[in-house]
Coordinates of N, CA and C in Angstrom, one line a residue:
X1 N 121.1 93.0 96.2 CA 120.5 91.9 96.6 C 121.1 90.7 96.2
X2 N 122.4 90.7 95.4 CA 123.0 89.8 95.5 C 123.5 88.8 96.2
X3 N 123.6 87.6 96.6 CA 123.6 86.6 97.4 C 122.4 86.2 98.5
X4 N 121.8 87.2 98.3 CA 120.4 87.1 99.3 C 119.2 86.9 98.6
X5 N 117.8 86.5 99.0 CA 117.0 86.0 98.8 C 115.8 86.9 98.5
X6 N 116.2 88.6 98.2 CA 115.6 89.6 98.3 C 115.7 90.7 99.5
X7 N 114.8 91.8 99.8 CA 115.4 92.6 100.6 C 114.1 93.4 101.0
X8 N 113.9 93.6 102.1 CA 113.1 94.8 102.7 C 113.3 95.9 102.7
X9 N 112.8 96.8 102.0 CA 113.1 98.3 101.7 C 112.4 98.9 102.7
X10 N 112.9 99.6 103.4 CA 111.8 100.4 104.5 C 111.2 101.6 103.7
X11 N 110.2 101.8 103.9 CA 109.3 103.2 103.1 C 109.6 104.4 104.3
X12 N 110.5 105.5 103.5 CA 110.4 106.8 104.4 C 112.1 106.6 104.7
X13 N 112.7 105.6 104.4 CA 114.1 105.7 104.5 C 114.9 104.6 105.5
X14 N 116.1 104.4 105.4 CA 116.8 103.4 106.5 C 117.3 102.2 105.3
X15 N 118.3 101.9 106.3 CA 119.2 100.9 105.3 C 118.0 99.4 105.1
X16 N 118.1 99.0 103.5 CA 117.5 97.8 103.3 C 117.8 96.3 104.4
X17 N 116.8 95.4 104.4 CA 117.0 94.3 105.4 C 116.9 93.3 104.1
X18 N 118.1 92.7 103.9 CA 118.1 91.4 103.5 C 117.6 90.2 103.9
X19 N 117.1 89.7 103.2 CA 116.5 88.3 102.9 C 117.4 87.0 103.2
X20 N 118.0 86.7 104.0 CA 119.3 85.9 104.0 C 119.0 84.3 104.0
X21 N 117.9 83.8 104.5 CA 117.3 82.4 104.4 C 115.8 82.2 104.2
X22 N 115.9 81.0 103.7 CA 114.3 80.6 103.5 C 113.3 81.4 103.8
X23 N 113.4 80.5 105.5 CA 112.4 81.0 106.4 C 113.0 82.3 107.5
X24 N 112.2 83.2 107.9 CA 112.7 84.1 108.7 C 111.5 84.3 109.6
X25 N 111.9 84.6 111.1 CA 110.6 85.1 112.0 C 111.0 86.2 112.4
X26 N 109.8 87.2 112.2 CA 110.0 88.6 112.2 C 109.6 88.8 113.9
X27 N 110.2 90.1 114.3 CA 109.4 90.8 115.6 C 110.6 91.5 116.6
X28 N 110.1 91.5 117.9 CA 110.9 92.4 118.7 C 111.9 91.4 119.4
X29 N 111.7 90.2 119.8 CA 112.8 89.6 120.1 C 114.0 89.5 119.7
X30 N 114.9 89.3 120.4 CA 116.3 89.0 119.6 C 116.7 88.0 119.4
X31 N 115.8 86.9 119.4 CA 116.4 85.7 118.8 C 115.5 85.6 117.5
X32 N 114.5 86.5 117.1 CA 114.2 86.4 115.9 C 115.2 86.7 115.0
X33 N 114.6 86.1 113.4 CA 115.8 86.3 112.5 C 116.1 88.1 111.8
X34 N 115.0 88.7 111.7 CA 114.6 89.8 111.6 C 114.3 90.8 112.9
X35 N 114.7 91.5 113.4 CA 114.8 92.0 114.6 C 114.1 93.6 114.7
X36 N 113.2 93.8 115.0 CA 112.5 95.0 114.6 C 112.4 95.7 115.7
X37 N 113.1 96.7 116.5 CA 113.2 97.2 118.1 C 112.1 98.2 118.1
X38 N 110.7 98.2 118.4 CA 109.6 99.1 117.9 C 108.8 98.3 119.3
X39 N 108.1 99.2 120.3 CA 107.6 98.9 121.0 C 106.1 98.1 120.7
X40 N 105.7 98.8 119.3 CA 104.2 98.2 118.9 C 104.4 96.8 118.0
X41 N 105.7 96.2 117.6 CA 105.9 95.2 116.9 C 106.2 94.0 118.1
X42 N 105.3 93.0 118.1 CA 104.8 91.7 118.9 C 106.6 91.1 118.9
X43 N 106.7 90.3 119.9 CA 107.6 89.6 120.3 C 108.2 88.7 119.1
X44 N 106.9 88.1 118.8 CA 107.0 87.1 117.4 C 105.8 87.3 116.5
X45 N 106.2 88.3 115.5 CA 105.1 89.1 115.0 C 104.6 88.4 113.9
X46 N 105.7 87.8 113.0 CA 104.8 87.3 111.7 C 106.2 86.3 111.2
X47 N 105.9 85.5 110.0 CA 107.2 84.9 109.6 C 106.7 84.9 107.9
X48 N 108.3 85.2 107.4 CA 108.0 85.1 106.3 C 108.9 83.6 105.7
X49 N 108.6 83.2 104.2 CA 108.8 81.8 103.9 C 108.7 81.6 102.4
X50 N 110.1 81.4 101.8 CA 110.3 81.3 100.7 C 109.7 79.9 100.1
X51 N 108.4 79.8 99.3 CA 108.0 78.9 98.4 C 107.8 78.7 97.4
X52 N 108.8 78.2 96.3 CA 108.7 77.9 94.9 C 109.2 79.3 94.7
X53 N 109.9 80.0 94.6 CA 110.3 81.0 94.3 C 109.7 82.3 94.7
X54 N 108.5 82.4 95.4 CA 107.5 83.5 96.1 C 107.8 83.5 97.6
X55 N 107.7 84.5 97.8 CA 107.9 84.9 99.2 C 106.5 85.0 100.0
X56 N 106.0 84.6 101.0 CA 104.5 84.1 101.7 C 104.8 85.0 103.3
X57 N 103.9 85.6 103.7 CA 103.9 86.4 105.1 C 102.8 85.4 105.7
X58 N 103.2 85.5 107.2 CA 102.2 84.8 107.7 C 102.0 85.3 109.3
X59 N 101.2 86.0 109.8 CA 101.0 86.8 110.7 C 100.8 85.8 112.1
X60 N 101.3 86.2 113.0 CA 101.2 85.1 114.3 C 100.7 85.6 115.6
X61 N 99.4 86.3 114.9 CA 98.6 86.8 116.2 C 99.1 87.5 116.8
X62 N 100.0 88.8 115.8 CA 100.3 90.2 116.7 C 99.3 91.1 117.1
X63 N 99.8 91.9 118.4 CA 98.6 92.9 118.4 C 98.6 93.9 117.4
X64 N 99.2 94.3 116.8 CA 98.9 95.4 116.1 C 99.0 94.9 114.4
X65 N 99.0 93.8 114.2 CA 98.8 93.2 112.7 C 99.8 93.2 112.1
X66 N 99.8 92.5 110.7 CA 100.4 92.7 109.8 C 99.5 92.9 108.2
X67 N 100.2 93.8 107.6 CA 99.3 94.4 106.3 C 100.0 94.3 105.1
X68 N 99.4 93.7 103.9 CA 100.0 93.4 102.7 C 99.2 94.6 101.8
X69 N 99.8 95.5 101.0 CA 99.0 96.8 100.4 C 97.9 97.1 101.2
X70 N 97.9 97.6 102.6 CA 96.9 98.4 102.9 C 96.1 97.5 103.8
X71 N 95.9 96.3 103.4 CA 94.9 95.1 104.2 C 95.6 94.1 105.0
X72 N 94.7 94.0 106.4 CA 95.1 93.2 106.9 C 95.3 92.1 106.4
X73 N 96.2 91.1 107.0 CA 96.2 89.7 106.7 C 96.5 88.4 107.8
X74 N 96.2 87.1 107.3 CA 96.8 86.2 108.6 C 97.9 85.4 107.7
X75 N 97.8 85.1 106.3 CA 99.0 84.9 105.4 C 98.4 85.0 104.2
X76 N 99.6 85.6 103.3 CA 99.4 85.7 101.9 C 100.6 85.7 101.2
X77 N 101.1 85.5 100.1 CA 101.8 85.5 99.3 C 102.2 87.5 98.8
X78 N 103.5 87.5 98.8 CA 104.1 88.7 98.7 C 104.6 88.7 97.4
X79 N 104.4 89.3 96.4 CA 104.8 89.7 95.2 C 105.8 90.9 95.1
X80 N 106.5 90.9 94.4 CA 107.9 92.0 94.2 C 106.6 93.4 93.9
X81 N 107.5 94.3 94.8 CA 106.9 95.4 94.9 C 105.9 95.8 96.2
X82 N 105.3 94.4 96.6 CA 104.1 94.8 97.3 C 104.5 95.7 98.7
X83 N 103.9 96.2 99.3 CA 104.1 97.0 100.6 C 103.7 95.7 101.7
X84 N 104.5 95.3 102.8 CA 104.2 94.9 103.8 C 104.6 95.9 105.1
X85 N 103.4 95.9 105.8 CA 103.2 96.8 106.9 C 103.2 95.5 108.2
X86 N 104.7 95.8 109.1 CA 104.2 95.0 110.0 C 104.2 96.4 111.4
X87 N 102.9 95.9 112.1 CA 102.5 97.3 113.0 C 102.5 98.5 112.2
X88 N 102.9 99.6 112.3 CA 103.1 100.6 111.4 C 104.3 100.9 110.5
X89 N 105.1 99.8 110.5 CA 106.1 99.8 110.2 C 106.2 99.4 108.3
X90 N 106.2 100.1 107.2 CA 106.0 99.7 105.7 C 107.3 99.7 105.2
X91 N 107.5 98.3 104.4 CA 108.7 98.1 103.4 C 108.1 97.5 102.6
X92 N 109.0 97.6 101.4 CA 108.9 97.8 99.8 C 109.1 96.3 99.8
X93 N 108.8 95.2 99.0 CA 109.1 93.7 99.1 C 109.9 93.8 97.8
X94 N 111.2 93.6 97.6 CA 111.8 93.5 96.4 C 112.5 92.4 96.3
X95 N 112.3 91.5 95.2 CA 112.8 90.1 95.0 C 112.7 90.0 93.6
X96 N 113.1 88.7 92.9 CA 113.0 88.2 91.6 C 112.7 87.2 91.8
X97 N 111.6 86.4 91.5 CA 110.8 85.1 91.9 C 111.5 84.1 90.7
X98 N 112.2 84.7 89.5 CA 112.7 84.0 88.5 C 114.1 83.1 88.7
X99 N 114.6 84.3 89.8 CA 116.0 84.1 89.9 C 116.0 82.9 91.4
X100 N 114.7 82.8 92.0 CA 114.8 82.3 93.2 C 114.2 80.9 92.9
X101 N 113.8 80.5 91.6 CA 113.1 79.2 91.4 C 111.8 79.1 90.9
X102 N 111.1 80.1 90.6 CA 109.9 80.2 90.4 C 109.8 79.8 88.9
X103 N 108.8 79.1 88.2 CA 108.5 78.9 86.9 C 107.1 78.5 87.2
X104 N 106.5 79.3 85.9 CA 105.1 79.1 85.7 C 104.4 80.3 86.4
X105 N 102.9 80.0 86.5 CA 102.0 80.8 87.2 C 102.3 80.8 88.4
X106 N 102.3 82.1 89.6 CA 102.3 82.1 90.9 C 101.8 81.1 91.7
X107 N 101.9 80.6 92.7 CA 100.9 80.0 93.5 C 100.2 80.8 94.1
X108 N 98.9 80.2 94.8 CA 97.6 81.2 95.2 C 98.3 82.2 96.1
X109 N 97.4 83.1 96.5 CA 97.8 84.0 97.4 C 97.9 84.0 98.6
X110 N 97.2 82.5 99.1 CA 97.3 82.4 100.5 C 97.4 80.9 100.4
X111 N 98.0 80.2 101.6 CA 97.9 78.6 101.6 C 96.4 78.3 101.7
X112 N 95.1 78.8 102.3 CA 94.0 78.3 102.1 C 93.2 79.2 101.1
X113 N 93.4 79.9 100.4 CA 92.9 80.2 99.2 C 92.3 79.0 98.4
X114 N 93.1 78.2 98.0 CA 92.7 76.9 97.3 C 91.4 76.3 97.8
X115 N 91.2 75.8 99.0 CA 90.4 75.0 99.5 C 88.9 76.0 99.8
X116 N 89.0 77.4 100.3 CA 88.3 77.9 100.1 C 87.4 78.4 98.7
X117 N 87.9 78.4 98.0 CA 87.4 78.6 96.5 C 86.2 77.3 96.2
X118 N 86.3 76.6 96.8 CA 85.2 75.4 96.4 C 84.5 75.0 97.6
X119 N 83.6 74.2 97.3 CA 82.6 73.6 98.5 C 83.2 72.4 98.9
X120 N 83.1 72.2 100.1 CA 83.6 70.9 100.8 C 83.6 69.7 100.1
X121 N 82.2 69.7 99.6 CA 82.1 68.2 98.8 C 82.9 68.3 97.8
X122 N 83.3 69.3 96.9 CA 84.0 69.6 95.5 C 85.5 69.4 96.2
X123 N 85.9 69.8 97.2 CA 87.0 70.0 97.8 C 87.5 68.4 97.9
X124 N 86.7 67.6 98.5 CA 86.4 66.3 98.9 C 86.7 65.2 97.8
X125 N 86.1 66.0 96.5 CA 86.2 64.9 95.5 C 84.9 64.4 95.3
X126 N 83.7 64.6 96.0 CA 82.6 64.2 95.8 C 81.7 64.9 94.9
X127 N 82.0 65.8 94.3 CA 80.9 66.5 93.3 C 81.8 67.3 92.6
X128 N 81.5 67.8 91.4 CA 82.2 69.2 90.5 C 81.6 70.3 90.7
X129 N 82.1 71.5 90.7 CA 81.7 72.7 90.7 C 80.8 73.0 89.7
X130 N 80.3 72.3 88.7 CA 79.1 72.4 88.1 C 78.1 71.9 88.9
X131 N 78.2 70.7 89.4 CA 76.6 70.1 90.4 C 76.8 70.7 91.2
X132 N 77.9 71.3 92.4 CA 77.5 72.5 93.3 C 76.6 73.6 93.1
X133 N 77.1 73.9 91.9 CA 76.2 75.2 91.4 C 74.8 75.1 91.0
X134 N 74.6 74.1 90.4 CA 73.6 73.7 90.0 C 72.3 72.9 91.1
X135 N 72.9 73.1 92.6 CA 72.3 72.3 93.4 C 71.7 73.6 94.0
X136 N 71.8 74.6 93.6 CA 71.5 76.0 94.3 C 72.2 76.6 94.9
X137 N 73.4 76.3 95.2 CA 74.3 76.7 96.2 C 75.0 78.2 95.8
X138 N 74.7 78.4 94.2 CA 75.7 79.2 93.6 C 77.1 79.1 93.7
X139 N 78.0 80.4 93.3 CA 79.4 80.1 93.4 C 79.7 80.5 95.0
X140 N 80.6 79.7 95.0 CA 81.1 79.7 96.6 C 81.9 81.3 96.7
X141 N 81.7 81.7 97.8 CA 82.5 83.0 98.1 C 83.8 82.9 97.9
X142 N 84.2 83.9 97.0 CA 85.9 84.2 96.9 C 86.6 84.6 97.8
X143 N 87.6 83.9 98.0 CA 88.6 84.0 99.4 C 88.9 85.6 99.9
X144 N 88.8 86.4 98.8 CA 89.2 87.8 99.6 C 88.0 88.0 100.1
X145 N 86.7 87.6 100.3 CA 85.4 88.1 100.7 C 85.6 87.4 101.8
X146 N 86.2 86.2 102.5 CA 86.1 85.8 103.7 C 87.3 86.4 104.6
X147 N 87.1 86.8 105.8 CA 88.1 87.1 106.8 C 87.8 86.3 108.1
X148 N 89.0 85.4 108.4 CA 88.8 84.7 109.8 C 89.6 85.3 111.0
X149 N 89.0 84.9 111.8 CA 89.3 86.0 113.1 C 89.8 84.6 113.9
X150 N 90.9 84.8 114.5 CA 91.6 83.9 115.0 C 91.4 84.5 116.8
X151 N 90.9 85.9 117.1 CA 91.1 86.3 118.6 C 89.6 85.8 119.2
X152 N 88.7 84.9 118.5 CA 87.4 84.6 119.2 C 86.2 85.8 118.6
X153 N 86.7 86.7 118.1 CA 85.6 87.5 117.7 C 85.1 87.3 116.6
X154 N 84.0 86.8 116.3 CA 83.4 86.5 115.0 C 82.8 87.8 114.4
X155 N 82.5 88.6 115.1 CA 81.7 89.3 114.8 C 82.3 90.5 113.9
X156 N 83.6 90.9 114.1 CA 84.4 91.8 113.3 C 85.1 92.5 114.1
X157 N 85.7 93.7 113.8 CA 87.0 94.6 114.3 C 86.4 94.6 116.1
X158 N 87.3 94.5 117.0 CA 86.9 94.9 118.4 C 87.3 96.4 118.5
X159 N 87.3 96.6 119.7 CA 87.4 97.9 119.9 C 89.1 98.2 120.1
X160 N 89.9 97.6 120.2 CA 91.3 97.5 120.2 C 92.1 97.6 118.9
X161 N 90.9 97.7 117.8 CA 91.5 97.5 116.4 C 91.8 96.3 116.0
X162 N 91.6 95.2 116.5 CA 92.1 94.1 116.1 C 91.1 93.2 115.4

């Protein structure tokens, strides 16, 4: 891993993929930073972005999805040892946050997690969490209980598995 920002180690064997830049486009196209030549990988499948010493992955609307530790995601922080699955191709995420500039507690698991954990009035600074809860709203839903659908299907998974 020397000279890199970490690596993706294919589960089941194969050469590790070095993470050479702080922003990487992953997909089937030759113009991607990490090219995965498999028919079930989208041409532009996902992005990897190094922020404050931690890697984040963002799915780019891929057909066969991006998963972290078996859970389909739209965007999430990748911790060392996590399993990143691009379509059905799984990799162990290997890096050292402290070597990449991480200090203190890790950032939230996703970019949207912070705002989803509070009411809109609280996020806007118009009320405190205590006021929100005392007005009968109760605790807001935890981010891991919320699933966003970008394919227009808000009722859940469709027949194609998306």
